[in-house]
Short mmCIF file of C-alpha atoms and ligand atoms in Angstrom, two decimals:
data_model
loop_
_atom_site.label_atom_id
_atom_site.label_comp_id
_atom_site.label_asym_id
_atom_site.label_seq_id
_atom_site.Cartn_x
_atom_site.Cartn_y
_atom_site.Cartn_z
CA MET A 1 -67.57 102.48 -45.96
CA PHE A 2 -69.02 103.68 -49.16
CA LEU A 3 -70.07 100.16 -50.23
CA ARG A 4 -71.61 99.79 -46.82
CA LYS A 5 -73.64 103.08 -47.28
CA ALA A 6 -74.61 102.08 -51.13
CA LYS A 7 -75.81 98.54 -49.71
CA LYS A 8 -77.86 100.21 -47.01
CA LEU A 9 -79.56 102.72 -49.53
CA LEU A 10 -80.07 99.66 -51.98
CA SER A 11 -81.97 97.82 -49.14
CA LYS A 12 -84.79 100.38 -49.63
CA ILE A 13 -87.19 99.52 -52.24
CA SER A 14 -87.71 103.29 -53.32
CA TYR A 15 -83.84 103.46 -54.06
CA ARG A 16 -83.73 100.13 -55.71
CA LEU A 17 -86.65 101.27 -58.01
CA ALA A 18 -84.79 104.48 -58.69
CA PHE A 19 -81.57 102.58 -59.34
CA ALA A 20 -83.37 100.23 -61.72
CA TYR A 21 -84.81 103.03 -63.54
CA ILE A 22 -81.63 104.93 -64.14
CA VAL A 23 -80.01 101.73 -65.35
CA PHE A 24 -83.01 101.21 -67.83
CA PHE A 25 -83.20 105.02 -68.56
CA ILE A 26 -79.73 105.85 -69.52
CA PRO A 27 -79.16 103.25 -72.22
CA CYS A 28 -82.71 104.17 -73.49
CA TYR A 29 -81.83 107.81 -73.78
CA MET A 30 -78.53 107.21 -75.38
CA LEU A 31 -80.31 104.81 -77.99
CA THR A 32 -82.80 107.23 -78.70
CA PHE A 33 -80.37 110.12 -79.45
CA GLY A 34 -78.10 107.88 -81.25
CA LEU A 35 -80.99 106.89 -83.54
CA PHE A 36 -81.99 110.57 -83.85
CA TYR A 37 -78.20 111.52 -84.53
CA TYR A 38 -77.88 108.88 -87.18
CA PHE A 39 -81.09 109.62 -88.88
CA SER A 40 -80.42 113.48 -88.95
CA SER A 41 -76.85 113.10 -90.26
CA HIS A 42 -78.17 110.92 -92.93
CA TYR A 43 -80.84 113.22 -93.77
CA LEU A 44 -78.45 116.28 -93.99
CA GLU A 45 -75.97 114.40 -95.99
CA ARG A 46 -78.63 113.49 -98.54
CA ARG A 47 -80.04 117.17 -98.64
CA ASP A 48 -76.39 118.44 -99.52
CA ARG A 49 -75.63 115.61 -102.12
CA ASP A 50 -78.96 116.33 -103.90
CA VAL A 51 -77.89 120.14 -104.12
CA ILE A 52 -74.41 119.02 -105.41
CA GLU A 53 -75.90 116.56 -107.90
CA ALA A 54 -78.41 118.91 -109.30
CA ARG A 55 -75.80 121.34 -110.05
CA LEU A 56 -73.37 118.85 -111.50
CA GLN A 57 -76.06 117.76 -114.01
CA GLN A 58 -76.60 121.47 -114.88
CA ILE A 59 -72.93 122.18 -115.56
CA GLU A 60 -72.47 118.96 -117.53
CA GLN A 61 -75.30 120.11 -119.80
CA LEU A 62 -73.64 123.65 -120.06
CA ILE A 63 -70.40 121.97 -120.97
CA GLY A 64 -72.22 119.89 -123.60
CA ASN A 65 -73.78 122.88 -125.06
CA LYS A 66 -71.21 125.56 -124.95
CA GLU A 67 -67.72 123.98 -124.38
CA ILE A 68 -65.39 125.19 -121.53
CA ALA A 69 -65.06 128.59 -122.97
CA GLY A 70 -68.44 129.49 -122.92
CA LEU A 71 -68.89 128.02 -119.42
CA LYS A 72 -67.06 130.93 -117.39
CA ALA A 73 -69.35 133.42 -119.08
CA ALA A 74 -72.26 131.45 -118.20
CA LEU A 75 -71.26 130.92 -114.51
CA SER A 76 -70.67 134.74 -114.10
CA GLU A 77 -74.27 135.37 -114.94
CA GLU A 78 -75.98 136.93 -111.88
CA LYS A 79 -78.72 134.31 -111.69
CA PHE A 80 -76.29 131.35 -111.96
CA HIS A 81 -73.67 132.99 -109.55
CA ASN A 82 -75.99 133.02 -106.77
CA GLN A 83 -76.53 129.13 -107.12
CA ILE A 84 -73.02 128.17 -107.35
CA ASN A 85 -71.38 130.73 -104.80
CA LYS A 86 -71.08 128.10 -102.03
CA LEU A 87 -69.83 125.30 -104.39
CA LEU A 88 -66.37 124.22 -105.67
CA ILE A 89 -66.43 123.55 -109.41
CA TYR A 90 -63.35 122.23 -110.94
CA ILE A 91 -62.78 121.20 -114.57
CA SER A 92 -59.63 119.73 -115.96
CA ASP A 93 -58.58 118.33 -119.37
CA SER A 94 -57.26 114.99 -120.16
CA LYS A 95 -53.79 115.87 -119.08
CA GLN A 96 -55.18 117.01 -115.72
CA ASN A 97 -54.35 120.66 -116.47
CA THR A 98 -56.84 122.96 -114.59
CA GLN A 99 -59.40 124.40 -117.12
CA PHE A 100 -61.84 126.03 -114.82
CA LEU A 101 -61.84 126.47 -110.97
CA HIS A 102 -64.70 128.23 -108.74
CA LEU A 103 -63.87 127.98 -105.13
CA PRO A 104 -66.84 128.09 -102.46
CA GLU A 105 -67.11 131.74 -101.20
CA ASP A 106 -68.04 130.75 -97.87
CA SER A 107 -64.90 128.64 -97.10
CA MET A 108 -61.52 130.34 -97.56
CA ARG A 109 -59.70 127.16 -96.69
CA PHE A 110 -60.01 125.60 -100.05
CA GLU A 111 -57.86 126.86 -102.77
CA LEU A 112 -56.38 125.47 -106.02
CA PRO A 113 -53.36 123.96 -104.58
CA VAL A 114 -55.44 121.90 -101.99
CA VAL A 115 -57.64 120.58 -104.90
CA GLU A 116 -54.83 119.86 -107.13
CA GLU A 117 -52.91 118.21 -104.37
CA PHE A 118 -55.91 116.09 -103.50
CA LEU A 119 -56.20 114.88 -107.28
CA LYS A 120 -52.62 114.24 -107.41
CA LYS A 121 -52.42 112.04 -104.44
CA ARG A 122 -55.80 110.47 -105.14
CA ASN A 123 -56.08 107.96 -107.85
CA LEU A 124 -59.91 108.71 -108.54
CA ASN A 125 -62.07 105.94 -108.94
CA PHE A 126 -65.09 107.09 -110.86
CA ASP A 127 -67.42 104.43 -109.74
CA GLU A 128 -67.14 105.55 -106.20
CA ASN A 129 -68.32 109.13 -107.23
CA TRP A 130 -68.03 110.88 -103.74
CA PHE A 131 -64.80 112.02 -102.25
CA ASN A 132 -63.82 114.27 -99.21
CA ILE A 133 -61.20 116.63 -99.43
CA ALA A 134 -59.55 117.71 -96.40
CA SER A 135 -58.84 121.56 -95.78
CA LYS A 136 -55.30 122.72 -96.16
CA GLU A 137 -55.13 123.14 -92.29
CA GLY A 138 -55.67 119.38 -92.07
CA ASP A 139 -58.69 119.80 -89.80
CA ASP A 140 -61.73 117.79 -89.98
CA ASP A 141 -63.72 120.28 -92.11
CA ALA A 142 -64.03 118.93 -95.50
CA LEU A 143 -65.38 119.53 -98.93
CA GLU A 144 -67.67 116.79 -100.20
CA VAL A 145 -67.42 116.42 -103.89
CA LYS A 146 -68.56 114.43 -106.76
CA ALA A 147 -66.55 113.90 -109.78
CA VAL A 148 -67.36 112.51 -113.23
CA ARG A 149 -65.53 112.08 -116.55
CA ILE A 150 -66.51 114.57 -119.36
CA SER A 151 -65.95 114.43 -122.94
CA GLY A 152 -62.12 114.36 -124.09
CA ASP A 153 -61.28 112.53 -120.86
CA GLY A 154 -61.59 115.40 -118.73
CA ILE A 155 -62.76 115.64 -115.09
CA LEU A 156 -65.71 117.62 -113.65
CA MET A 157 -65.76 118.06 -110.16
CA VAL A 158 -68.45 119.81 -108.01
CA GLY A 159 -68.54 120.05 -104.14
CA ALA A 160 -69.74 121.75 -101.20
CA SER A 161 -68.17 122.47 -97.78
CA THR A 162 -69.67 120.07 -94.90
CA ASP A 163 -69.28 122.95 -92.37
CA GLU A 164 -73.01 123.84 -91.92
CA ARG A 165 -73.77 120.11 -91.54
CA ASP A 166 -71.04 119.52 -88.99
CA GLU A 167 -72.10 122.41 -87.09
CA ILE A 168 -75.76 121.34 -86.87
CA LEU A 169 -74.67 117.75 -85.83
CA GLU A 170 -72.26 119.51 -83.26
CA ARG A 171 -75.09 121.48 -81.84
CA PHE A 172 -77.10 118.22 -81.47
CA GLN A 173 -74.28 116.79 -79.46
CA GLU A 174 -73.88 119.76 -77.20
CA ILE A 175 -77.68 119.58 -76.65
CA PHE A 176 -77.43 116.04 -75.67
CA LEU A 177 -74.74 116.44 -73.26
CA THR A 178 -76.30 119.70 -71.67
CA ILE A 179 -79.57 117.76 -71.08
CA PHE A 180 -78.16 114.57 -70.09
CA PHE A 181 -76.77 115.13 -66.65
CA PRO A 182 -79.56 117.28 -65.35
CA LEU A 183 -82.01 114.92 -66.83
CA VAL A 184 -80.49 111.94 -65.22
CA LEU A 185 -80.30 113.74 -61.90
CA PHE A 186 -83.84 115.15 -61.79
CA SER A 187 -85.27 111.89 -63.10
CA SER A 188 -83.42 109.81 -60.33
CA LEU A 189 -84.60 112.33 -57.74
CA GLY A 190 -88.17 112.39 -59.11
CA SER A 191 -88.09 108.41 -59.39
CA VAL A 192 -87.11 108.24 -55.71
CA LEU A 193 -89.64 110.69 -54.48
CA ILE A 194 -92.38 109.01 -56.57
CA SER A 195 -91.52 105.47 -55.32
CA GLN A 196 -91.38 106.83 -51.87
CA LYS A 197 -94.84 108.34 -52.40
CA ILE A 198 -96.28 105.12 -53.81
CA LEU A 199 -94.60 103.02 -51.28
CA LEU A 200 -96.00 105.09 -48.41
CA PRO A 201 -98.70 102.76 -47.50
CA LEU A 202 -96.20 100.03 -47.06
CA ALA A 203 -94.20 102.08 -44.53
CA LYS A 204 -97.53 102.90 -42.59
CA LEU A 205 -98.29 99.08 -42.72
CA SER A 206 -94.92 98.21 -41.26
CA LYS A 207 -95.22 100.90 -38.58
CA SER A 208 -98.63 99.63 -37.69
CA ILE A 209 -97.24 95.97 -37.53
CA SER A 210 -94.57 97.16 -35.04
CA GLU A 211 -97.23 98.94 -32.95
CA VAL A 212 -99.24 95.69 -32.88
CA LYS A 213 -96.12 93.70 -32.06
CA SER A 214 -95.38 95.95 -29.21
CA GLY A 215 -98.80 95.29 -27.61
CA HIS A 216 -100.97 98.07 -29.21
CA LEU A 217 -103.61 95.82 -30.52
CA GLY A 218 -105.80 98.80 -31.69
CA SER A 219 -103.41 100.07 -34.24
CA ARG A 220 -104.59 100.13 -37.90
CA VAL A 221 -103.43 101.73 -41.17
CA GLU A 222 -105.15 104.63 -42.81
CA LEU A 223 -106.29 103.50 -46.25
CA PRO A 224 -104.64 104.88 -49.24
CA LEU A 225 -106.90 107.13 -51.48
CA ARG A 226 -106.25 105.16 -54.63
CA GLN A 227 -108.00 101.82 -54.67
CA ASP A 228 -104.88 99.66 -55.86
CA GLU A 229 -103.24 96.59 -54.60
CA LEU A 230 -101.77 98.50 -51.59
CA TYR A 231 -105.23 99.51 -50.72
CA ASP A 232 -106.46 95.96 -50.83
CA LEU A 233 -103.35 95.10 -48.80
CA SER A 234 -104.11 97.64 -46.12
CA GLN A 235 -107.75 96.74 -45.91
CA THR A 236 -107.06 93.04 -45.56
CA TYR A 237 -104.53 93.94 -42.86
CA ASN A 238 -106.96 96.09 -40.91
CA GLU A 239 -109.61 93.28 -41.07
CA MET A 240 -107.05 90.80 -39.96
CA ALA A 241 -106.22 93.16 -37.08
CA ASP A 242 -109.82 93.47 -36.12
CA GLN A 243 -110.08 89.73 -35.91
CA THR A 244 -107.02 89.33 -34.10
CA GLU A 245 -107.93 91.94 -31.64
CA LYS A 246 -111.37 90.48 -31.04
CA LEU A 247 -109.94 86.98 -30.56
CA VAL A 248 -107.34 88.28 -28.14
CA MET A 249 -110.17 89.94 -26.13
CA ALA A 250 -112.31 86.91 -26.43
CA ILE A 251 -109.38 84.96 -24.98
CA LYS A 252 -108.81 87.29 -22.22
CA GLN A 253 -112.42 87.47 -21.31
CA THR A 254 -112.47 83.57 -21.48
CA VAL A 255 -109.66 83.35 -19.18
CA ASP A 256 -111.39 85.76 -16.81
CA ASN A 257 -114.62 83.73 -17.01
CA ILE A 258 -112.70 80.43 -16.47
CA ALA A 259 -110.89 81.86 -13.31
CA HIS A 260 -114.26 83.25 -12.15
CA ASP A 261 -116.19 79.99 -12.91
CA LEU A 262 -113.55 77.94 -11.20
CA LYS A 263 -113.27 80.08 -8.21
CA THR A 264 -116.64 79.14 -7.02
CA PRO A 265 -116.28 75.27 -7.10
CA MET A 266 -112.71 75.45 -5.91
CA THR A 267 -113.80 77.76 -2.87
CA ARG A 268 -116.65 75.03 -2.22
CA ILE A 269 -114.16 72.30 -2.30
CA ARG A 270 -111.86 74.23 0.17
CA ILE A 271 -114.73 75.00 2.57
CA ALA A 272 -116.15 71.57 2.53
CA SER A 273 -112.46 70.14 3.11
CA ALA A 274 -112.02 72.45 5.91
CA MET A 275 -115.39 71.70 7.25
CA ALA A 276 -114.65 67.89 7.03
CA LEU A 277 -111.50 68.23 9.10
CA GLN A 278 -113.68 69.75 11.90
CA LYS A 279 -116.68 67.54 11.73
CA ASN A 280 -116.79 63.93 13.32
CA THR A 281 -119.91 62.20 12.46
CA HIS A 282 -120.00 59.85 9.35
CA ALA A 283 -123.20 61.79 8.03
CA GLU A 284 -121.30 64.96 8.25
CA LEU A 285 -118.22 63.63 6.55
CA LYS A 286 -120.40 61.98 3.78
CA GLU A 287 -121.96 65.48 3.13
CA ALA A 288 -118.75 67.22 2.78
CA VAL A 289 -117.30 64.44 0.48
CA GLU A 290 -120.41 64.73 -1.69
CA GLU A 291 -119.89 68.49 -1.84
CA THR A 292 -116.26 68.24 -2.97
CA ILE A 293 -117.28 65.58 -5.74
CA GLU A 294 -120.09 67.75 -7.00
CA SER A 295 -117.73 70.69 -7.32
CA THR A 296 -115.06 68.56 -8.79
CA GLU A 297 -117.61 67.44 -11.46
CA SER A 298 -118.54 70.82 -12.53
CA ILE A 299 -114.79 71.68 -12.75
CA LEU A 300 -114.36 68.70 -14.98
CA ALA A 301 -117.37 69.34 -17.07
CA MET A 302 -115.73 72.89 -17.73
CA ILE A 303 -112.42 71.42 -18.70
CA GLN A 304 -114.15 68.78 -20.90
CA ALA A 305 -116.00 71.56 -22.79
CA ILE A 306 -112.70 73.31 -23.53
CA LEU A 307 -111.12 70.27 -24.49
CA GLU A 308 -113.91 69.28 -26.92
CA MET A 309 -113.79 72.73 -28.66
CA ALA A 310 -110.11 72.59 -29.16
CA LYS A 311 -110.50 69.13 -30.64
CA TYR A 312 -113.44 69.50 -33.06
CA ASN A 313 -114.35 71.08 -35.95
CA THR A 314 -117.18 70.05 -38.44
CA LYS A 315 -114.77 67.84 -40.72
CA THR A 316 -113.21 65.88 -37.77
CA VAL A 317 -116.14 64.87 -35.88
CA ALA A 318 -116.52 61.12 -36.51
CA LEU A 319 -120.20 60.23 -36.12
CA ASP A 320 -121.71 56.87 -34.86
CA LYS A 321 -125.27 56.96 -36.25
CA SER A 322 -128.09 54.71 -35.30
CA TRP A 323 -131.92 54.43 -35.09
CA PHE A 324 -133.20 55.39 -31.63
CA ALA A 325 -136.65 56.77 -30.00
CA ALA A 326 -136.51 60.70 -30.14
CA SER A 327 -139.01 60.64 -27.03
CA VAL A 328 -136.55 58.56 -24.74
CA LEU A 329 -133.50 60.86 -25.78
CA ILE A 330 -135.69 64.10 -25.02
CA ALA A 331 -136.70 62.63 -21.57
CA GLU A 332 -133.13 61.71 -20.54
CA VAL A 333 -132.16 65.32 -21.37
CA VAL A 334 -135.14 66.78 -19.31
CA ASP A 335 -134.30 64.47 -16.40
CA LEU A 336 -130.66 65.69 -16.32
CA TYR A 337 -131.94 69.20 -16.05
CA PHE A 338 -135.14 68.58 -13.99
CA PHE A 339 -133.51 69.91 -10.67
CA VAL A 340 -131.80 73.10 -12.18
CA ALA A 341 -135.22 73.88 -13.74
CA ASP A 342 -137.10 73.11 -10.58
CA ASP A 343 -134.85 75.34 -8.44
CA LYS A 344 -135.84 78.28 -10.70
CA ASN A 345 -139.47 77.02 -10.76
CA ILE A 346 -139.26 76.63 -14.48
CA ASN A 347 -141.81 74.41 -16.21
CA ILE A 348 -140.44 72.28 -19.18
CA GLU A 349 -143.35 71.13 -21.63
CA VAL A 350 -142.28 68.56 -24.16
CA GLU A 351 -144.24 67.76 -27.26
CA CYS A 352 -142.82 64.91 -29.43
CA GLU A 353 -144.22 64.11 -32.65
CA LEU A 354 -141.23 62.12 -33.72
CA ASP A 355 -140.81 58.49 -33.51
CA GLN A 356 -137.49 57.10 -34.52
CA VAL A 357 -134.60 59.29 -35.40
CA PHE A 358 -131.30 58.17 -37.18
CA ALA A 359 -128.38 60.26 -35.77
CA ASP A 360 -125.46 60.07 -33.44
CA ARG A 361 -127.30 59.58 -30.26
CA ILE A 362 -124.51 61.05 -27.86
CA ARG A 363 -123.78 64.00 -30.19
CA LEU A 364 -127.70 64.75 -30.46
CA LYS A 365 -127.97 64.36 -26.68
CA GLN A 366 -125.19 66.86 -26.12
CA ILE A 367 -126.88 69.32 -28.55
CA LEU A 368 -130.24 69.26 -26.75
CA ALA A 369 -128.51 69.46 -23.40
CA ASN A 370 -126.65 72.50 -24.38
CA LEU A 371 -129.85 74.23 -25.53
CA LEU A 372 -131.94 73.44 -22.68
CA ASP A 373 -129.14 74.34 -20.33
CA ASN A 374 -129.05 77.63 -21.97
CA ALA A 375 -132.78 78.01 -22.05
CA ILE A 376 -132.81 77.61 -18.30
CA LYS A 377 -129.85 79.69 -17.68
CA TYR A 378 -131.16 82.75 -19.65
CA SER A 379 -134.88 82.44 -18.37
CA PRO A 380 -136.17 84.06 -15.38
CA GLY A 381 -137.86 82.06 -12.59
CA GLN A 382 -141.52 80.94 -13.04
CA SER A 383 -141.35 80.95 -16.69
CA SER A 384 -141.86 77.88 -19.16
CA ILE A 385 -139.62 76.12 -21.70
CA ASN A 386 -141.04 74.14 -24.59
CA ILE A 387 -139.31 71.36 -26.31
CA LEU A 388 -140.84 70.22 -29.72
CA ALA A 389 -139.68 67.45 -31.86
CA LEU A 390 -141.31 66.96 -35.36
CA GLU A 391 -140.61 65.58 -38.67
CA GLU A 392 -140.32 67.61 -41.99
CA GLU A 393 -140.03 66.07 -45.58
CA HIS A 394 -136.44 65.91 -45.38
CA PHE A 395 -135.49 66.77 -41.66
CA PHE A 396 -135.89 65.58 -38.21
CA VAL A 397 -136.57 68.91 -36.40
CA PHE A 398 -136.03 69.96 -32.64
CA LYS A 399 -137.15 73.31 -31.42
CA ILE A 400 -136.30 74.61 -27.77
CA LYS A 401 -138.24 77.64 -26.83
CA ASP A 402 -137.80 79.89 -23.72
CA ARG A 403 -139.31 83.12 -22.42
CA GLY A 404 -135.91 84.36 -21.29
CA VAL A 405 -133.69 87.49 -21.81
CA GLY A 406 -133.60 87.19 -25.63
CA ILE A 407 -130.53 87.96 -27.85
CA SER A 408 -129.94 91.16 -29.63
CA ILE A 409 -129.66 91.37 -33.44
CA GLN A 410 -126.00 92.34 -33.43
CA ASP A 411 -125.29 89.30 -31.04
CA ARG A 412 -127.45 86.87 -32.94
CA SER A 413 -124.86 86.09 -35.74
CA ARG A 414 -122.05 85.86 -33.27
CA ILE A 415 -123.49 83.59 -30.57
CA TRP A 416 -122.13 80.60 -32.77
CA GLU A 417 -118.55 81.74 -32.57
CA ARG A 418 -116.36 80.12 -30.11
CA LEU A 419 -115.81 81.91 -26.91
CA PHE A 420 -118.47 84.43 -27.57
CA ARG A 421 -120.77 85.67 -24.71
CA ALA A 422 -123.26 88.39 -24.95
CA ASP A 423 -122.54 91.16 -22.34
CA LYS A 424 -125.68 90.74 -20.34
CA SER A 425 -124.90 86.84 -20.06
CA ARG A 426 -121.84 87.67 -17.97
CA SER A 427 -123.53 87.08 -14.55
CA GLU A 428 -124.40 83.46 -15.66
CA PRO A 429 -121.57 80.97 -15.43
CA GLY A 430 -120.26 79.78 -18.98
CA LEU A 431 -117.31 79.90 -21.31
CA GLY A 432 -119.23 80.80 -24.64
CA LEU A 433 -118.40 77.23 -26.02
CA GLY A 434 -121.85 75.39 -25.77
CA LEU A 435 -123.33 76.89 -29.02
CA SER A 436 -120.30 76.54 -31.07
CA LEU A 437 -120.21 72.83 -30.11
CA VAL A 438 -123.97 72.73 -31.08
CA LYS A 439 -123.30 74.11 -34.55
CA VAL A 440 -120.27 71.81 -35.08
CA TYR A 441 -122.26 68.78 -34.19
CA ALA A 442 -125.47 69.83 -36.40
CA GLU A 443 -123.33 70.55 -39.23
CA ALA A 444 -121.30 67.29 -38.89
CA HIS A 445 -124.71 65.53 -39.55
CA GLY A 446 -125.18 67.84 -42.76
CA GLY A 447 -127.78 69.82 -40.64
CA LEU A 448 -128.54 73.28 -39.45
CA ALA A 449 -128.55 75.13 -36.30
CA LEU A 450 -130.68 78.24 -36.36
CA VAL A 451 -132.00 80.88 -33.91
CA GLN A 452 -134.89 83.25 -33.64
CA SER A 453 -134.97 85.72 -30.75
CA GLU A 454 -136.36 88.96 -29.54
CA LEU A 455 -134.67 90.88 -26.84
CA GLY A 456 -136.67 90.69 -23.53
CA GLN A 457 -139.24 88.24 -25.15
CA GLY A 458 -137.13 85.01 -25.32
CA SER A 459 -135.59 82.84 -27.99
CA GLU A 460 -136.17 79.74 -30.15
CA PHE A 461 -133.27 77.47 -31.17
CA LEU A 462 -133.99 75.19 -34.18
CA ILE A 463 -132.02 72.04 -34.89
CA LYS A 464 -132.49 70.41 -38.43
CA ILE A 465 -130.93 66.91 -38.97
CA PRO A 466 -131.22 65.53 -42.58
CA LYS A 467 -133.04 62.16 -42.70
CA ALA A 468 -130.91 60.84 -45.41
P1 ADP B 501 -122.45 80.27 -22.62
O1 ADP B 501 -121.45 79.39 -21.93
O2 ADP B 501 -121.98 81.86 -22.19
O3 ADP B 501 -123.77 79.89 -22.32
P2 ADP B 501 -123.06 79.53 -25.23
O4 ADP B 501 -122.07 79.12 -26.57
O5 ADP B 501 -123.90 78.50 -24.98
O6 ADP B 501 -122.07 79.98 -24.03
O7 ADP B 501 -123.67 80.78 -25.61
C1 ADP B 501 -123.15 81.86 -26.17
C2 ADP B 501 -124.19 83.15 -25.85
O8 ADP B 501 -125.21 83.01 -26.63
C3 ADP B 501 -124.38 83.22 -24.39
O9 ADP B 501 -123.47 83.87 -23.49
C4 ADP B 501 -125.55 84.05 -24.31
O10 ADP B 501 -125.18 85.41 -24.37
C5 ADP B 501 -126.20 83.74 -25.63
N1 ADP B 501 -127.28 82.76 -25.57
C6 ADP B 501 -127.27 81.45 -25.85
N2 ADP B 501 -128.50 80.76 -25.39
C7 ADP B 501 -129.12 81.89 -25.16
C8 ADP B 501 -130.63 81.88 -24.52
N3 ADP B 501 -131.64 80.70 -24.75
N4 ADP B 501 -131.20 83.11 -24.61
C9 ADP B 501 -130.51 84.15 -24.49
N5 ADP B 501 -129.24 84.17 -24.76
C10 ADP B 501 -128.61 82.97 -25.13
#
């Protein structure tokens, strides 16, 4: 049960970060305290020993000058008394008889028997110098002493209680323990809260992804205030969501358009078929079949365009280049659209200053056909369209200019996208695939497809095919 709960908590990044922080923090805290404790105790020990050593040298000098008899009087002097009142001073003769003993006034636990007992038990090694004498109660408190041999094989011992030092170190330990648990608790809580705050954009991102998944394509994340990696991630996500939404809307629109565009020829086929059943003469039947074939062809052309677009991008178009006469190609394209243009009373003027062109004939014909188809579609009746073919230093150039509806600035960069159709073009049949195909074919030649247009005035499409 507990394990499952812990597992669930650790599955959240914020708790995992907090856990990692604690696992890292506790040893660091203990190490820092350990080092601090070690250096402090070392420093305090050094300080105490310096005092003891200074007094030892002083007393050794006194003994040298005045002998032991004079020492007592000297030690009782007020000035000296203040310096030694916290020290143990012990002097014995060569037979280990006590000659002089001064016990530390701040520690009542050390008396002569304790010192004598210590000396008896211990075979003093004078190379070692420093000893600890436990108090008579046998507790941890000790006198730290230094012993040296003095003239006549006697012993001089000076020491001080380690009580003060031990108390300071004990205080350190208490402080460490008092701080430790609240510190771990507060820092863990703090790290959970901070990581939750830092990871908030991720939580928002996850919420927005769920919303998009459940069909709310308009869901976006609020950008974090700080411009960090999560800001970049949120921004990229919003851009991606924008594109996805646009694409889905375009696909929806295309499906609508396809349905709408298919409806007309399908209805015509149905009516023509129904009429054919009722008509008897050969001529009437022929007319119905012709109507059906015409409608089927427009459906096939639509399906063909969709298949082409799905198949091609600039890199996968395999070109079949050859030399051919530009004027013949343009005439073929104009012928194709003669009746459609004538229907709207549109006049097509051709000016061909180009002789031979080196390109993929079929693709170039598709390019010009698409552009002329659009020019007619988006031009009013009684207008004119100009087709111009000319030669530049490095390019074969084709221009198709109409006096039609024109393209707004916002739409100009988008007309080359697959499935894009400007709002005002909806009344005309189309799938928004023609210009993307034009661009793919022009670029497959290493060339360019450009447009200049003014809303309400007309458009001029420019195709540049490199000569090399
Ligand atoms: P569509 O099947 O809609 O014509 P295209 O890819 O050929 O698809 O063109 C994309 C859009 O560009 C059209 O829907 C139309 O809004 C705009 N467009 C293309 N050619 C012209 C033109 N000659 N005049 C005005 N608008 C044009």
